[in-house]
mmCIF file of C-alpha atoms and ligand atoms in Angstrom:
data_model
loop_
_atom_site.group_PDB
_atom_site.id
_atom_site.type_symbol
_atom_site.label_atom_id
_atom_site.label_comp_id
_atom_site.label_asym_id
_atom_site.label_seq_id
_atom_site.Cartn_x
_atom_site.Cartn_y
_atom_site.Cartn_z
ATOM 1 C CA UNK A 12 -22.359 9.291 0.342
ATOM 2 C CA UNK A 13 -18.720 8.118 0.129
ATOM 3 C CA UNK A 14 -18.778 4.135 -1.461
ATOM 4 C CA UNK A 15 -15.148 3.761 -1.029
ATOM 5 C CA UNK A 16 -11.499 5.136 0.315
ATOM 6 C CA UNK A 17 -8.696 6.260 -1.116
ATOM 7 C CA UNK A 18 -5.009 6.469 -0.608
ATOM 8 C CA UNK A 19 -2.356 7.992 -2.877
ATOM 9 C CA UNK A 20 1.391 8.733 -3.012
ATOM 10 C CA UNK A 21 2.006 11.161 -6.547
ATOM 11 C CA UNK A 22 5.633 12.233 -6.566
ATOM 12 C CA UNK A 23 7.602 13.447 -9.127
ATOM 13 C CA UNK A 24 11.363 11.791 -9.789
ATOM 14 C CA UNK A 25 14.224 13.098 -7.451
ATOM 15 C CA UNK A 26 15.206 16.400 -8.339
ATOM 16 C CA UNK A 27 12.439 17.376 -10.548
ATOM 17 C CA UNK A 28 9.264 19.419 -9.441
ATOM 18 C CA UNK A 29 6.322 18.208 -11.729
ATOM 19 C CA UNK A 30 5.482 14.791 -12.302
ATOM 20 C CA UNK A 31 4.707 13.187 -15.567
ATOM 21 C CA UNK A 32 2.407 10.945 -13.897
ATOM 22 C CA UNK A 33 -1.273 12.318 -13.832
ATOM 23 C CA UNK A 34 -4.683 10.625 -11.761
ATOM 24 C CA UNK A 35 -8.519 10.954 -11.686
ATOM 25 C CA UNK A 36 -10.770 10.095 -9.284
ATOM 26 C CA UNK A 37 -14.669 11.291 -10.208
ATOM 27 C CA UNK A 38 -16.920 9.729 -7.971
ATOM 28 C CA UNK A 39 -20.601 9.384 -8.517
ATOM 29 C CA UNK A 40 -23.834 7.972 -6.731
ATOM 30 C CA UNK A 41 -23.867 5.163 -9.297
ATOM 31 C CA UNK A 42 -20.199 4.537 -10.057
ATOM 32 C CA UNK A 43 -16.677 5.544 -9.127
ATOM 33 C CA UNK A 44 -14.326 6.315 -12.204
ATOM 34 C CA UNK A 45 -10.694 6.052 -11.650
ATOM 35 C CA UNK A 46 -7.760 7.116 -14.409
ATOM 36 C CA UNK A 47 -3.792 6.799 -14.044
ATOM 37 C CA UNK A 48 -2.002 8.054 -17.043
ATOM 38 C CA UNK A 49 2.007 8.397 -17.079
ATOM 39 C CA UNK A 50 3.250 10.795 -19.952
ATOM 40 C CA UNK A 51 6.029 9.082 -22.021
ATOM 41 C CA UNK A 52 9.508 9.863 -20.684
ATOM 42 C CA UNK A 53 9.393 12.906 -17.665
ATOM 43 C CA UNK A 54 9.602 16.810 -17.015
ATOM 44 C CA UNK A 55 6.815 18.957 -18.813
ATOM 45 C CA UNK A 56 5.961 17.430 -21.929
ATOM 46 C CA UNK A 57 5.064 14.569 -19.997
ATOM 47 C CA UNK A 58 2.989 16.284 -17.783
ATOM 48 C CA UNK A 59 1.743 17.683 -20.693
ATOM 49 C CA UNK A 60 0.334 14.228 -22.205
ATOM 50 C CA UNK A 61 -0.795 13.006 -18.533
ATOM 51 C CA UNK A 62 -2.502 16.110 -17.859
ATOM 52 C CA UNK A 63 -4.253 16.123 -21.378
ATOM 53 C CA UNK A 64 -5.330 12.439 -20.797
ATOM 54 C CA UNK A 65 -6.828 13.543 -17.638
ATOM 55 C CA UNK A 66 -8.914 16.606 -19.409
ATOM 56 C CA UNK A 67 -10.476 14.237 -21.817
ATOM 57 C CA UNK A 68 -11.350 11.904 -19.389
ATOM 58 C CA UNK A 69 -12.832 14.245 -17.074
ATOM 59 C CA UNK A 70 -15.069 15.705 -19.871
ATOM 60 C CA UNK A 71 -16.178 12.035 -21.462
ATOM 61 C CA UNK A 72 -16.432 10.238 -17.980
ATOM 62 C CA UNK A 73 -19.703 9.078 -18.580
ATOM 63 C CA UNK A 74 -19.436 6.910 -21.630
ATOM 64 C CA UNK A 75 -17.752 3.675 -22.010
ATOM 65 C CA UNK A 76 -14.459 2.736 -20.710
ATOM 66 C CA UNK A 77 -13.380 1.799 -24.779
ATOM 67 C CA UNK A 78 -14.735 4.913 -26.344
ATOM 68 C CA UNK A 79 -13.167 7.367 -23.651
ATOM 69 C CA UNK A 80 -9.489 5.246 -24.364
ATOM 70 C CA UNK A 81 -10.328 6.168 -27.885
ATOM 71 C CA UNK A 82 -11.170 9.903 -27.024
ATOM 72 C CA UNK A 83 -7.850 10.215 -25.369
ATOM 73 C CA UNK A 84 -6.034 8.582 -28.359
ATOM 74 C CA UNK A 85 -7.526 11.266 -30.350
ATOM 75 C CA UNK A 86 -6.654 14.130 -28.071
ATOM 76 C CA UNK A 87 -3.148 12.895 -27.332
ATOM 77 C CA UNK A 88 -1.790 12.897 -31.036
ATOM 78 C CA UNK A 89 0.533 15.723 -31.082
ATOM 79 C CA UNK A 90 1.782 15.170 -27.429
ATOM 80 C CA UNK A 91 4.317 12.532 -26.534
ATOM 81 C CA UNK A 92 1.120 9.922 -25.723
ATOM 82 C CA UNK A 93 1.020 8.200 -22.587
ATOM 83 C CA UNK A 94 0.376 4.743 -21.100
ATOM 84 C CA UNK A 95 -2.873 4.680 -18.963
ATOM 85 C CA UNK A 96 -5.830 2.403 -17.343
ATOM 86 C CA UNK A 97 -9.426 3.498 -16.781
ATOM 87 C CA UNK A 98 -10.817 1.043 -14.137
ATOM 88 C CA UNK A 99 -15.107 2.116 -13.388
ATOM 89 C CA UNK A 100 -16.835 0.634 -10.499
ATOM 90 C CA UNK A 101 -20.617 0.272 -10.368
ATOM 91 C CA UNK A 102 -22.233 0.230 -7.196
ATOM 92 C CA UNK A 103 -25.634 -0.425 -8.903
ATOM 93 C CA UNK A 104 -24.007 -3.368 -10.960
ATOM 94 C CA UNK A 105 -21.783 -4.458 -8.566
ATOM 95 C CA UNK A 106 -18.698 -4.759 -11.433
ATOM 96 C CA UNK A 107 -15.413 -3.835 -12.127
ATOM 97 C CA UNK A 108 -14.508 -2.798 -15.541
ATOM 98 C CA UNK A 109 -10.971 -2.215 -16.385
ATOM 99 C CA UNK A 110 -9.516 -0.908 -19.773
ATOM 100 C CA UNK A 111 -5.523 -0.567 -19.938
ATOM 101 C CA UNK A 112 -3.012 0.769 -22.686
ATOM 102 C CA UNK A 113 0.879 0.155 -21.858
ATOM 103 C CA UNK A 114 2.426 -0.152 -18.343
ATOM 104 C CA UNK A 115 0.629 0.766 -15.405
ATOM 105 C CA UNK A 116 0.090 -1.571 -13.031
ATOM 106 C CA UNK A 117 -2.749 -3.249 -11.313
ATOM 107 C CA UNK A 118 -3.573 -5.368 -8.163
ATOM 108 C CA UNK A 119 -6.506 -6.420 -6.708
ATOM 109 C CA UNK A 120 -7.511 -8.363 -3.768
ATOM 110 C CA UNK A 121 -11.249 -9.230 -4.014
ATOM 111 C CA UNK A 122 -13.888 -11.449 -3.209
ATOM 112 C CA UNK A 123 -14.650 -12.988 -6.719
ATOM 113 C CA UNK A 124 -11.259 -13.396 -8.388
ATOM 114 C CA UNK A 125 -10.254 -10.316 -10.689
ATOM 115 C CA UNK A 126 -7.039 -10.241 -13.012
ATOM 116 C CA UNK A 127 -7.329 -7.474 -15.841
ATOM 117 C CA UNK A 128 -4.749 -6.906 -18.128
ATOM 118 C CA UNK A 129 -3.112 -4.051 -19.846
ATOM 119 C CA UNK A 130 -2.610 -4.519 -23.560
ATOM 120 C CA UNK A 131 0.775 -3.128 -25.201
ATOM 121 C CA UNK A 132 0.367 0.760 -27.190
ATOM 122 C CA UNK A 133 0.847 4.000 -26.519
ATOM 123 C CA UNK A 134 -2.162 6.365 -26.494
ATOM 124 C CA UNK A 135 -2.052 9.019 -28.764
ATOM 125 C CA UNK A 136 0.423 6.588 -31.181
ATOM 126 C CA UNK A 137 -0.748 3.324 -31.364
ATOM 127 C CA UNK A 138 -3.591 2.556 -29.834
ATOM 128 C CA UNK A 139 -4.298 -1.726 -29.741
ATOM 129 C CA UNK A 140 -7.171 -3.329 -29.928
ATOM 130 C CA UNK A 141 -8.748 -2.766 -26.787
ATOM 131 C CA UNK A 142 -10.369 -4.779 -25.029
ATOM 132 C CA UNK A 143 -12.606 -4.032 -21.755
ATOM 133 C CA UNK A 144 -12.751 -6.119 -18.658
ATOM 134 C CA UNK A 145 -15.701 -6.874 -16.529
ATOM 135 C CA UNK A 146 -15.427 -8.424 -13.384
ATOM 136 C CA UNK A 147 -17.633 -8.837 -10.355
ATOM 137 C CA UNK A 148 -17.037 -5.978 -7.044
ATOM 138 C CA UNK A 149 -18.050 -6.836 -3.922
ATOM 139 C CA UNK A 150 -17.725 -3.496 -1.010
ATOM 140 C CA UNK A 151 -14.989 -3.633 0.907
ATOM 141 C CA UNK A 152 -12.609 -5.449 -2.512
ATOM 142 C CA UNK A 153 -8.918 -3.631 -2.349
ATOM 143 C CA UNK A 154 -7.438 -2.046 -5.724
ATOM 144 C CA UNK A 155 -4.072 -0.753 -6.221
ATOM 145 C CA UNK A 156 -3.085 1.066 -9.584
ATOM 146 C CA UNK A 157 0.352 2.135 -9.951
ATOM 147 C CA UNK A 158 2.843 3.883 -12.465
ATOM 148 C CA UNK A 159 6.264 1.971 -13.475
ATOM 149 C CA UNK A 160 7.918 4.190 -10.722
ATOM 150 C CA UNK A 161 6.604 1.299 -8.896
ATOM 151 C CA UNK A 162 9.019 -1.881 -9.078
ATOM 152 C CA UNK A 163 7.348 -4.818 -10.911
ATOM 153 C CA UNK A 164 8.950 -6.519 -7.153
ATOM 154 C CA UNK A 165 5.773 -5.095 -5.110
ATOM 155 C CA UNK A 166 3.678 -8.029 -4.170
ATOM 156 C CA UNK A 167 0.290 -6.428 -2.632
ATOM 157 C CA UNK A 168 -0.780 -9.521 -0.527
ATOM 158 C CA UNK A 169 2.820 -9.874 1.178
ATOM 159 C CA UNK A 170 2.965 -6.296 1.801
ATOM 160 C CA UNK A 171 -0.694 -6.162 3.080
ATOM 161 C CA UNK A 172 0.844 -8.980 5.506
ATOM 162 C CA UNK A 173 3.572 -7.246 6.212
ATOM 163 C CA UNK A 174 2.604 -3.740 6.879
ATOM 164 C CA UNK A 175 -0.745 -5.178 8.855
ATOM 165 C CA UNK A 176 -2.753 -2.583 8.440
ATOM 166 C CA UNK A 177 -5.987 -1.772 7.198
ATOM 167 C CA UNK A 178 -5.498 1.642 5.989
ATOM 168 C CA UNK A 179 -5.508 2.744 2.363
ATOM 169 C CA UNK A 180 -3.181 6.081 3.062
ATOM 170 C CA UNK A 181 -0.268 3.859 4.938
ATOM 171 C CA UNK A 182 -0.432 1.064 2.668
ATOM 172 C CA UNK A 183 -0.041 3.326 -0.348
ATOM 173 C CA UNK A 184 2.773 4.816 1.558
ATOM 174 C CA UNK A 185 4.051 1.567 2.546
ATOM 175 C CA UNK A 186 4.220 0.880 -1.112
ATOM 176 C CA UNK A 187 5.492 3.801 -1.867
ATOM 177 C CA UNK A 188 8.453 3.486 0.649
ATOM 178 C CA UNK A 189 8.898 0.104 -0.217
ATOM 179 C CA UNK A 190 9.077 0.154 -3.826
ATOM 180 C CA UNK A 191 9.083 3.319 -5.031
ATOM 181 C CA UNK A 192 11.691 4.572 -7.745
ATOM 182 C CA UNK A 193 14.018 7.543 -7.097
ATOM 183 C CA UNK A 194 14.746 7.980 -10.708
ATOM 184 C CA UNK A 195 11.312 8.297 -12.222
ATOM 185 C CA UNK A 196 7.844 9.684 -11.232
ATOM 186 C CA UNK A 197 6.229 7.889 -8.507
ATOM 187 C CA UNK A 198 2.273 7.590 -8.669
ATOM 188 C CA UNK A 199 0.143 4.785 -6.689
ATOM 189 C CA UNK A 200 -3.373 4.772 -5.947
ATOM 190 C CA UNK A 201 -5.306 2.285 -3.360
ATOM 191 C CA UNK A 202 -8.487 2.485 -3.481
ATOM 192 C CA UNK A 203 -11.294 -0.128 -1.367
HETATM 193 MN MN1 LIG B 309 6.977 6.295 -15.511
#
């Protein structure tokens, strides 16, 4: 049974042909586990870091939001680290629990009010204190996670308004289009 949609727009920065952006998406019965990780700087050793992110939270997708942040830090030394958010959602909870490390952006437009935060640190460098985020989900509540390729100008209830639509593919392309970088990798993810 699909619980929820998703659109994406992954693109790497003009001119190059990998991205040092990286997602997940692993959905469950019980939950739905969602990962954006953007490798520090671009090209292949980015990609590199993303993609090893990724791996490790592929493999420990099951466990707490905390320890797999932790897991990654481990994995990640030798790379050039990456900033990246883990955001779970039970079904058979009905939460939202959001763990972030470094810049990637999140917006949310839900019934109960839900404002996670990212703390500074690079994973794989320095890794903060973390600090784990539970909010209440109700179906039908509208995520978007993006990577710094998306200006810090996007505003997802005015461009809800102004695109009009209800569809998660054209809004992330809307988004995309809208405020999407040329000059680094582009990743957003809208999921409801
Ligand atoms: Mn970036």
């Amino acid at each position: 049974m699909r619980r929820m949609e998703f659109g994406i727009v992954h693109r790497p920065k003009l001119g190059r042909h990998i991205s040092g952006d990286a997602y997940l998406i692993k959905e469950g019965e019980e939950a739905t586990l969602i990962c954006l990780a953007d490798g520090l700087g671009s090209g292949e050793k980015a990609a590199e870091a993303a993609q090893t992110a990724i791996r490790c939270v592929e493999v420990n997708s099951a466990l707490p939001l905390s320890d797999i942040m932790t897991r990654c830090h481990r994995a990640l030394k030798g790379t050039r680290g990456a900033v990246m958010a883990l955001m779970r959602i039970s079904f058979t909870q009905s939460t939202m629990t959001f763990v972030g490390v470094g810049n990637i952006g999140i917006h949310v437009r839900s019934t109960a009010p839900i404002k996670p935060i990212s703390r500074n640190g690079i994973v794989g460098y320095r890794l903060p204190h973390l600090r784990e985020f539970t909010f209440p989900y109700t179906p039908g509540d509208l995520f978007v996670l993006h990577t710094d390729g998306i200006s810090n100008r996007f505003i997802l209830d005015s461009t809800i308004w102004m695109t009009g639509t209800q569809d998660v593919q054209i809004l992330a392309d809307d988004i995309a289009r809208n405020f999407g970088k040329e000059d680094d990798d582009v990743t957003v993810l809208v999921a409801r």
